[in-house]
Coordinates of C-alpha atoms in Angstrom, one line a residue:
M1 CA 0.0 0.0 0.0
L2 CA 2.8 2.4 0.9
A3 CA 4.5 1.7 -2.4
R4 CA 1.3 2.3 -4.3
K5 CA 0.8 5.6 -2.7
S6 CA 4.4 6.6 -3.6
I7 CA 5.3 7.1 0.1
I8 CA 8.1 4.5 -0.2
P9 CA 9.8 3.9 -3.6
E10 CA 8.9 0.7 -5.2
E11 CA 12.6 -0.2 -5.9
Y12 CA 13.3 0.0 -2.2
V13 CA 10.4 -2.4 -1.3
L14 CA 11.5 -5.0 -3.9
A15 CA 15.1 -4.9 -2.7
R16 CA 13.9 -5.3 0.9
I17 CA 11.7 -8.3 0.1
A18 CA 14.6 -9.9 -1.8
A19 CA 17.0 -9.4 1.1
E20 CA 14.5 -11.0 3.6
N21 CA 14.1 -14.0 1.4
L22 CA 17.9 -14.5 1.3
R23 CA 18.2 -14.3 5.0
K24 CA 15.6 -17.0 5.6
P25 CA 17.3 -20.5 5.9
R26 CA 16.1 -23.0 3.4
I27 CA 15.6 -26.4 5.0
R28 CA 15.6 -29.2 2.5
D29 CA 14.1 -32.6 3.4
R30 CA 16.4 -35.6 3.3
P31 CA 15.8 -37.4 0.0
R32 CA 13.6 -40.4 0.7
K33 CA 15.2 -43.8 -0.3
A34 CA 13.2 -46.1 -2.6
R35 CA 12.0 -49.1 -0.6
F36 CA 13.0 -52.5 -1.7
I37 CA 9.7 -54.2 -0.8
A38 CA 6.4 -52.3 -1.0
K39 CA 3.8 -52.5 1.8
N40 CA 1.7 -54.9 -0.3
G41 CA 4.7 -57.2 -0.8
A42 CA 5.6 -56.3 -4.3
C43 CA 9.4 -56.1 -5.1
N44 CA 10.4 -52.7 -6.3
L45 CA 12.9 -53.9 -8.8
A46 CA 13.2 -53.4 -12.6
H47 CA 15.2 -55.7 -14.8
K48 CA 16.9 -53.9 -17.6
N49 CA 19.2 -54.8 -20.5
I50 CA 18.5 -58.5 -20.5
R51 CA 20.2 -59.8 -23.6
E52 CA 19.4 -63.5 -23.4
Q53 CA 15.7 -63.3 -24.0
G54 CA 15.6 -66.9 -25.3
R55 CA 15.9 -68.3 -21.8
F56 CA 12.3 -67.4 -21.1
L57 CA 11.1 -69.5 -24.0
Q58 CA 13.0 -72.6 -22.6
D59 CA 10.5 -72.5 -19.7
I60 CA 7.4 -71.7 -21.7
F61 CA 4.9 -72.8 -19.1
T62 CA 6.3 -70.6 -16.4
T63 CA 6.5 -67.7 -18.9
L64 CA 2.8 -68.1 -19.7
V65 CA 1.8 -68.3 -16.1
D66 CA 3.8 -65.1 -15.3
L67 CA 2.1 -63.1 -18.1
K68 CA -0.6 -60.6 -17.4
W69 CA -4.2 -61.7 -17.7
R70 CA -4.9 -59.8 -20.9
H71 CA -1.8 -61.4 -22.5
T72 CA -2.8 -64.9 -21.2
L73 CA -6.4 -64.5 -22.6
V74 CA -5.1 -63.4 -26.0
I75 CA -2.7 -66.3 -26.3
F76 CA -5.5 -68.7 -25.1
T77 CA -7.8 -67.4 -27.8
M78 CA -5.2 -67.3 -30.6
S79 CA -3.9 -70.8 -29.9
F80 CA -7.3 -72.3 -30.6
L81 CA -8.1 -70.0 -33.6
C82 CA -4.7 -70.7 -35.2
S83 CA -5.0 -74.5 -34.8
W84 CA -8.5 -74.4 -36.2
L85 CA -7.4 -72.4 -39.2
L86 CA -4.3 -74.5 -39.8
F87 CA -6.2 -77.8 -39.8
A88 CA -9.0 -76.2 -41.9
M89 CA -6.4 -75.5 -44.5
M90 CA -5.2 -79.1 -44.3
W91 CA -8.8 -80.4 -44.7
W92 CA -9.4 -78.1 -47.6
L93 CA -6.1 -79.3 -49.3
V94 CA -7.1 -83.0 -48.7
A95 CA -10.5 -82.4 -50.3
F96 CA -9.0 -80.4 -53.1
A97 CA -6.4 -83.1 -53.9
H98 CA -9.1 -85.8 -53.9
G99 CA -11.3 -83.7 -56.3
D100 CA -14.1 -83.0 -53.8
M101 CA -14.1 -79.3 -54.8
D102 CA -14.7 -80.0 -58.5
P103 CA -18.4 -79.3 -59.3
S104 CA -18.4 -82.2 -61.8
T105 CA -17.8 -84.7 -59.0
E106 CA -21.1 -83.7 -57.5
N107 CA -23.0 -84.8 -60.6
T108 CA -20.9 -88.0 -60.7
A109 CA -21.7 -88.7 -57.1
N110 CA -25.4 -88.7 -57.9
N111 CA -25.0 -91.3 -60.8
T112 CA -22.2 -93.5 -59.7
K113 CA -20.8 -94.7 -56.4
W114 CA -18.2 -91.9 -55.9
T115 CA -17.1 -91.3 -52.3
P116 CA -15.5 -88.1 -51.0
C117 CA -12.9 -87.9 -48.3
V118 CA -15.1 -85.7 -46.1
T119 CA -18.8 -85.4 -46.9
C120 CA -20.3 -81.9 -47.4
V121 CA -16.9 -80.1 -47.6
R122 CA -17.2 -77.9 -50.7
S123 CA -15.4 -74.7 -49.6
F124 CA -12.9 -73.4 -47.1
T125 CA -15.8 -72.3 -44.8
S126 CA -17.1 -75.8 -44.6
A127 CA -13.6 -77.1 -44.0
F128 CA -13.1 -74.6 -41.2
L129 CA -16.4 -75.8 -39.6
F130 CA -15.3 -79.4 -39.9
S131 CA -12.0 -78.6 -38.2
I132 CA -13.8 -77.0 -35.2
E133 CA -16.1 -80.1 -35.0
V134 CA -13.2 -82.5 -35.0
Q135 CA -11.0 -80.6 -32.4
V136 CA -13.8 -79.9 -29.9
T137 CA -15.7 -83.1 -30.7
I138 CA -19.0 -81.4 -31.5
G139 CA -20.2 -83.7 -34.3
F140 CA -23.3 -82.0 -35.8
G141 CA -23.7 -84.9 -38.2
G142 CA -23.8 -83.1 -41.5
R143 CA -20.0 -83.5 -42.2
M144 CA -18.1 -86.7 -41.5
M145 CA -15.0 -88.5 -42.7
T146 CA -15.1 -91.6 -44.9
E147 CA -12.7 -94.5 -45.5
E148 CA -11.8 -93.2 -48.9
C149 CA -8.6 -91.3 -48.0
P150 CA -5.9 -92.6 -45.7
L151 CA -4.3 -89.1 -45.6
A152 CA -7.5 -87.8 -44.1
I153 CA -7.3 -90.4 -41.3
T154 CA -3.7 -89.2 -40.6
V155 CA -4.8 -85.6 -40.4
L156 CA -7.6 -86.6 -38.0
I157 CA -5.2 -88.3 -35.6
L158 CA -2.8 -85.4 -35.8
Q159 CA -5.5 -82.8 -35.0
N160 CA -6.7 -84.8 -32.0
I161 CA -3.2 -85.0 -30.6
V162 CA -2.5 -81.3 -31.1
G163 CA -5.9 -80.3 -29.7
L164 CA -5.3 -82.3 -26.5
I165 CA -1.9 -80.7 -26.1
I166 CA -3.3 -77.2 -26.5
N167 CA -6.1 -78.0 -24.0
A168 CA -3.7 -79.3 -21.4
V169 CA -1.3 -76.4 -21.6
M170 CA -3.8 -73.6 -21.7
L171 CA -6.1 -75.0 -19.1
G172 CA -3.1 -75.7 -16.9
C173 CA -2.0 -72.1 -17.3
I174 CA -5.5 -70.8 -16.4
F175 CA -5.7 -73.0 -13.4
M176 CA -2.2 -72.0 -12.1
R177 CA -3.0 -68.4 -12.5
T178 CA -6.2 -68.6 -10.6
A179 CA -4.6 -70.8 -7.8
Q180 CA -1.4 -68.9 -7.5
A181 CA 0.1 -68.7 -4.0
H182 CA 0.1 -64.9 -3.8
R183 CA -3.7 -64.9 -4.0
R184 CA -3.8 -66.6 -0.6
A185 CA -1.4 -64.0 0.7
E186 CA -3.9 -61.3 0.1
T187 CA -5.7 -62.3 3.3
L188 CA -2.5 -62.4 5.4
I189 CA -2.2 -58.9 6.8
F190 CA 0.5 -57.0 8.7
S191 CA 0.3 -53.9 10.8
R192 CA 1.0 -50.7 9.0
Q193 CA 3.6 -49.7 11.6
A194 CA 6.0 -51.5 13.8
V195 CA 6.9 -50.5 17.4
I196 CA 9.9 -50.6 19.7
A197 CA 9.2 -51.0 23.4
V198 CA 10.4 -52.8 26.5
R199 CA 9.4 -56.4 27.0
N200 CA 10.8 -58.6 29.8
G201 CA 13.4 -55.9 30.5
K202 CA 14.7 -55.8 26.9
L203 CA 14.1 -53.4 24.0
C204 CA 12.2 -55.3 21.4
F205 CA 11.1 -54.7 17.8
M206 CA 7.5 -55.8 17.3
F207 CA 4.9 -56.0 14.7
R208 CA 1.5 -57.7 14.3
V209 CA 0.5 -60.3 11.8
G210 CA -2.9 -61.9 11.2
D211 CA -4.9 -64.2 8.9
L212 CA -8.4 -63.1 7.8
R213 CA -9.5 -66.6 6.7
K214 CA -10.6 -69.4 8.9
S215 CA -8.6 -71.9 6.9
M216 CA -5.2 -72.1 8.5
I217 CA -1.6 -71.7 7.3
I218 CA 0.2 -74.9 8.2
S219 CA 3.9 -74.7 9.4
A220 CA 3.9 -70.9 9.3
S221 CA 7.2 -69.3 9.9
V222 CA 8.4 -65.7 10.1
R223 CA 11.7 -64.3 8.9
I224 CA 13.0 -60.8 9.3
Q225 CA 15.8 -59.2 7.2
V226 CA 17.5 -55.8 7.4
V227 CA 18.3 -54.3 4.0
R228 CA 20.6 -51.4 4.0
K229 CA 23.4 -49.8 2.0
T230 CA 26.8 -50.7 3.4
T231 CA 30.5 -50.2 2.6
T232 CA 33.1 -52.8 3.3
P233 CA 36.5 -51.9 4.8
E234 CA 38.0 -52.4 1.3
G235 CA 35.8 -49.7 -0.1
E236 CA 33.3 -51.9 -1.9
V237 CA 29.7 -50.5 -1.8
I238 CA 26.9 -53.0 -1.4
P239 CA 23.7 -51.3 -2.3
I240 CA 21.4 -54.1 -1.0
H241 CA 23.1 -55.8 2.0
Q242 CA 20.7 -58.3 3.6
V243 CA 21.2 -59.3 7.2
D244 CA 19.0 -61.9 8.9
I245 CA 17.8 -61.1 12.4
P246 CA 16.4 -63.7 14.8
V247 CA 12.8 -63.8 15.9
D248 CA 12.0 -64.5 19.6
N249 CA 9.9 -67.7 19.6
P250 CA 9.6 -70.0 22.5
I251 CA 9.0 -72.9 20.2
E252 CA 12.2 -74.6 19.0
S253 CA 10.8 -75.3 15.5
N254 CA 10.4 -71.6 14.9
N255 CA 6.8 -72.2 13.6
I256 CA 3.8 -70.1 14.7
F257 CA 0.2 -71.2 15.2
L258 CA -1.6 -68.4 13.3
V259 CA -5.1 -69.0 14.4
A260 CA -5.4 -65.5 15.8
P261 CA -3.4 -62.3 15.3
L262 CA 0.1 -62.5 16.9
I263 CA 2.7 -60.0 17.8
I264 CA 6.0 -61.1 16.4
C265 CA 8.9 -59.9 18.6
H266 CA 12.6 -59.5 17.9
V267 CA 14.8 -58.9 21.0
I268 CA 17.4 -56.2 20.3
D269 CA 20.5 -57.7 21.6
K270 CA 24.2 -57.9 20.5
R271 CA 23.3 -60.0 17.5
S272 CA 20.8 -57.4 16.2
P273 CA 21.6 -54.7 13.7
L274 CA 19.5 -52.4 15.8
Y275 CA 21.7 -52.7 18.8
D276 CA 23.5 -49.4 18.5
I277 CA 20.4 -47.4 17.3
S278 CA 18.7 -45.0 19.7
A279 CA 15.4 -43.2 19.3
A280 CA 17.1 -40.1 18.0
D281 CA 19.3 -42.1 15.6
L282 CA 16.3 -44.0 14.2
A283 CA 15.0 -41.1 12.1
L284 CA 18.4 -40.7 10.5
Q285 CA 18.9 -44.3 9.6
D286 CA 18.6 -45.4 6.0
L287 CA 17.4 -49.0 6.6
E288 CA 14.5 -51.2 5.7
L289 CA 13.2 -54.2 7.7
I290 CA 11.7 -56.9 5.5
V291 CA 9.2 -59.3 7.0
I292 CA 8.5 -62.6 5.3
L293 CA 5.7 -65.0 6.3
E294 CA 5.8 -68.5 4.7
G295 CA 3.5 -71.5 5.1
V296 CA 1.4 -74.1 3.4
V297 CA -2.2 -73.4 2.5
E298 CA -4.4 -75.9 4.3
T299 CA -7.0 -76.3 1.6
T300 CA -4.8 -76.5 -1.5
G301 CA -1.4 -77.6 -0.1
I302 CA 0.4 -74.8 -2.0
T303 CA 3.2 -73.0 -0.3
T304 CA 2.4 -69.3 0.0
Q305 CA 4.5 -66.3 1.0
A306 CA 3.4 -62.9 2.3
R307 CA 5.8 -60.0 2.5
T308 CA 6.0 -56.4 3.8
S309 CA 8.6 -54.0 5.0
Y310 CA 9.1 -51.2 7.5
I311 CA 11.3 -48.2 7.0
A312 CA 12.5 -45.8 9.8
E313 CA 9.5 -43.5 9.5
E314 CA 7.1 -46.5 10.1
I315 CA 8.7 -47.6 13.4
L316 CA 7.2 -46.0 16.5
W317 CA 9.5 -45.8 19.5
G318 CA 7.9 -46.2 22.9
H319 CA 4.6 -47.7 21.7
R320 CA 2.8 -50.9 22.2
F321 CA 0.0 -52.7 20.3
V322 CA -3.4 -52.7 22.0
P323 CA -5.0 -56.1 22.8
I324 CA -7.7 -57.1 20.2
V325 CA -8.5 -60.7 21.4
T326 CA -11.3 -60.9 24.0
E327 CA -13.4 -63.7 25.3
E328 CA -17.1 -63.2 24.7
E329 CA -19.7 -65.9 25.7
G330 CA -17.2 -68.7 25.6
V331 CA -15.8 -67.7 22.2
Y332 CA -12.6 -65.7 21.5
A333 CA -13.4 -62.7 19.4
V334 CA -10.9 -60.7 17.4
D335 CA -11.6 -57.0 16.7
Y336 CA -9.8 -56.2 13.5
S337 CA -10.7 -52.5 13.7
K338 CA -7.9 -52.1 16.3
F339 CA -5.4 -54.3 14.4
G340 CA -2.8 -51.6 14.0
N341 CA -3.7 -49.4 17.0
T342 CA -0.9 -48.6 19.4
V343 CA -0.6 -46.8 22.8
K344 CA 2.3 -44.9 24.1
V345 CA 4.2 -46.6 26.9
A346 CA 7.3 -45.8 28.9
A347 CA 10.5 -46.8 27.1
P348 CA 14.1 -45.5 27.4
R349 CA 15.2 -43.4 24.4
C350 CA 18.7 -44.8 24.5
S351 CA 20.0 -47.6 22.4
A352 CA 20.0 -51.3 23.5
R353 CA 23.8 -51.1 24.1
E354 CA 23.5 -48.2 26.5
L355 CA 20.6 -50.0 28.3
D356 CA 22.8 -53.1 28.8
E357 CA 25.7 -51.0 30.1
K358 CA 23.5 -48.9 32.4
P359 CA 20.5 -50.9 33.6
S360 CA 19.5 -48.1 35.9
I361 CA 18.2 -46.2 32.9
L362 CA 15.3 -48.6 32.6
I363 CA 14.5 -48.3 36.3
Q364 CA 14.5 -44.5 36.2
T365 CA 12.3 -44.5 33.1
L366 CA 9.8 -46.8 34.8
Q367 CA 9.8 -44.7 38.0
K368 CA 9.2 -41.5 36.0
S369 CA 6.4 -43.2 34.2
E370 CA 4.8 -44.4 37.4
L371 CA 5.0 -40.9 38.9
S372 CA 3.5 -39.3 35.8
H373 CA 0.8 -41.9 35.9
Q374 CA -0.1 -41.2 39.5
N375 CA -0.1 -37.5 38.8
S376 CA -2.5 -38.0 35.9
L377 CA -4.7 -40.1 38.1
R378 CA -4.8 -37.4 40.8
K379 CA -5.6 -34.7 38.2
R380 CA -8.3 -36.9 36.8
N381 CA -9.9 -37.6 40.2
S382 CA -9.7 -33.9 41.1
M383 CA -11.4 -32.9 37.9
R384 CA -14.1 -35.5 38.4
R385 CA -14.6 -34.2 42.0
N386 CA -14.9 -30.6 40.8
N387 CA -17.3 -31.6 38.1
S388 CA -19.5 -33.4 40.5
I389 CA -19.5 -30.4 42.8
R390 CA -20.4 -28.1 40.0
R391 CA -23.1 -30.4 38.8
S392 CA -24.7 -30.6 42.3
N393 CA -24.6 -26.8 42.7
S394 CA -26.2 -26.3 39.4
M395 CA -29.0 -28.8 40.2
R396 CA -29.7 -26.9 43.5
R397 CA -29.9 -23.6 41.7
T398 CA -32.3 -25.0 39.0
N399 CA -34.5 -27.0 41.5
P400 CA -35.5 -24.8 44.5
S401 CA -37.1 -27.8 46.3
L402 CA -33.6 -29.1 46.9
M403 CA -32.5 -26.0 48.8
V404 CA -32.1 -26.4 52.6
P405 CA -34.6 -24.1 54.5
K406 CA -33.4 -21.4 56.8
V407 CA -34.3 -21.7 60.5
Q408 CA -34.4 -18.7 62.8
F409 CA -33.6 -19.0 66.5
I410 CA -34.8 -16.3 69.0
T411 CA -32.6 -15.7 72.0
P412 CA -34.0 -14.4 75.4
E413 CA -32.4 -11.1 74.8
G414 CA -34.6 -10.7 71.6
S415 CA -31.8 -10.9 69.2
Q416 CA -32.3 -13.1 66.2
S417 CA -29.6 -15.4 64.6
A418 CA -30.1 -17.2 61.3
S419 CA -28.1 -20.3 60.5
E420 CA -28.3 -23.0 57.8
T421 CA -28.6 -26.6 58.7

């Protein structure tokens, strides 16, 4: 406004704004690393510059199964159409070589005992219809093969064999695509976030896994891997360095009974890659924890695998999952609406190494948490008491019948005193 009214020159205002913008510090966010495994379990990996493409044709069945649905349906349709057209051309050539396409043979057939190779095949259209009838065994009855041509018998045998092979391969591909193992993994769910909290006096990395179906996963096992970029002492850079970390499981076979959602726990000890990471260092870490759940589907017997990953931003320090399994009328009920809910709990902000070296840190943290919990309870009780007092006073003001009557006492000297009882 001042510049418009010519009180302050416009050049001065522009220079002042430019100088203020230069003084402001520009904070740039740390570039986010691309995750190796997506939350839905898909691998974030692109294969480029593959020169030996012929290796895929050596395993044609797996290649057909791995194709997209639209490509599979196109190949399914074209395989039958091409086989019908190919054998229609062969039937037409057989009929043409025998003279069935000559119009004079039709007149001869009415007068003498002339027999064609295939009856009622007078054009390529009729040969194409006969090829379909042979391969899919329809047999309308108008067209049929005779004993006149041995070559036609050979073509019939060959078409039946080729048709059976095409049916077996294509139907097998369709079945394998519909019964793939990753379809069963769609009902195996993981919590969106993982937590780090104290369990049994140790810092633990925990996440929740569950199965939405009633059919169980047999011999289910969970593996955890840490993927990070590392550099060896020799200077070699490993962009995807995978390190297995153990899972705390009281069962020696390392299998879990996934009948209800479970909290999978990893104790952060000396063997863990998270041993030297504190709460402040976690946000700066460029790591990814991959979780792999494997098992056998009870209904089909196919081995399935479900995957997910957690990056540093998805790990909550000092949180714990809320319980979701309750007993209602003799039945254990699972509330999946609280599957990923967490609550904040007391946890030391130091690393597991510091906690092992100074166990008093955990005791102090728990004591502070107990004191803050008691203070919050006192404040809550006092607020409830004050609210009840205010509520009772407001009810007395609104309802005069609840008011206590005043009683006057007369003393012998004649003075009056009023008191409330």
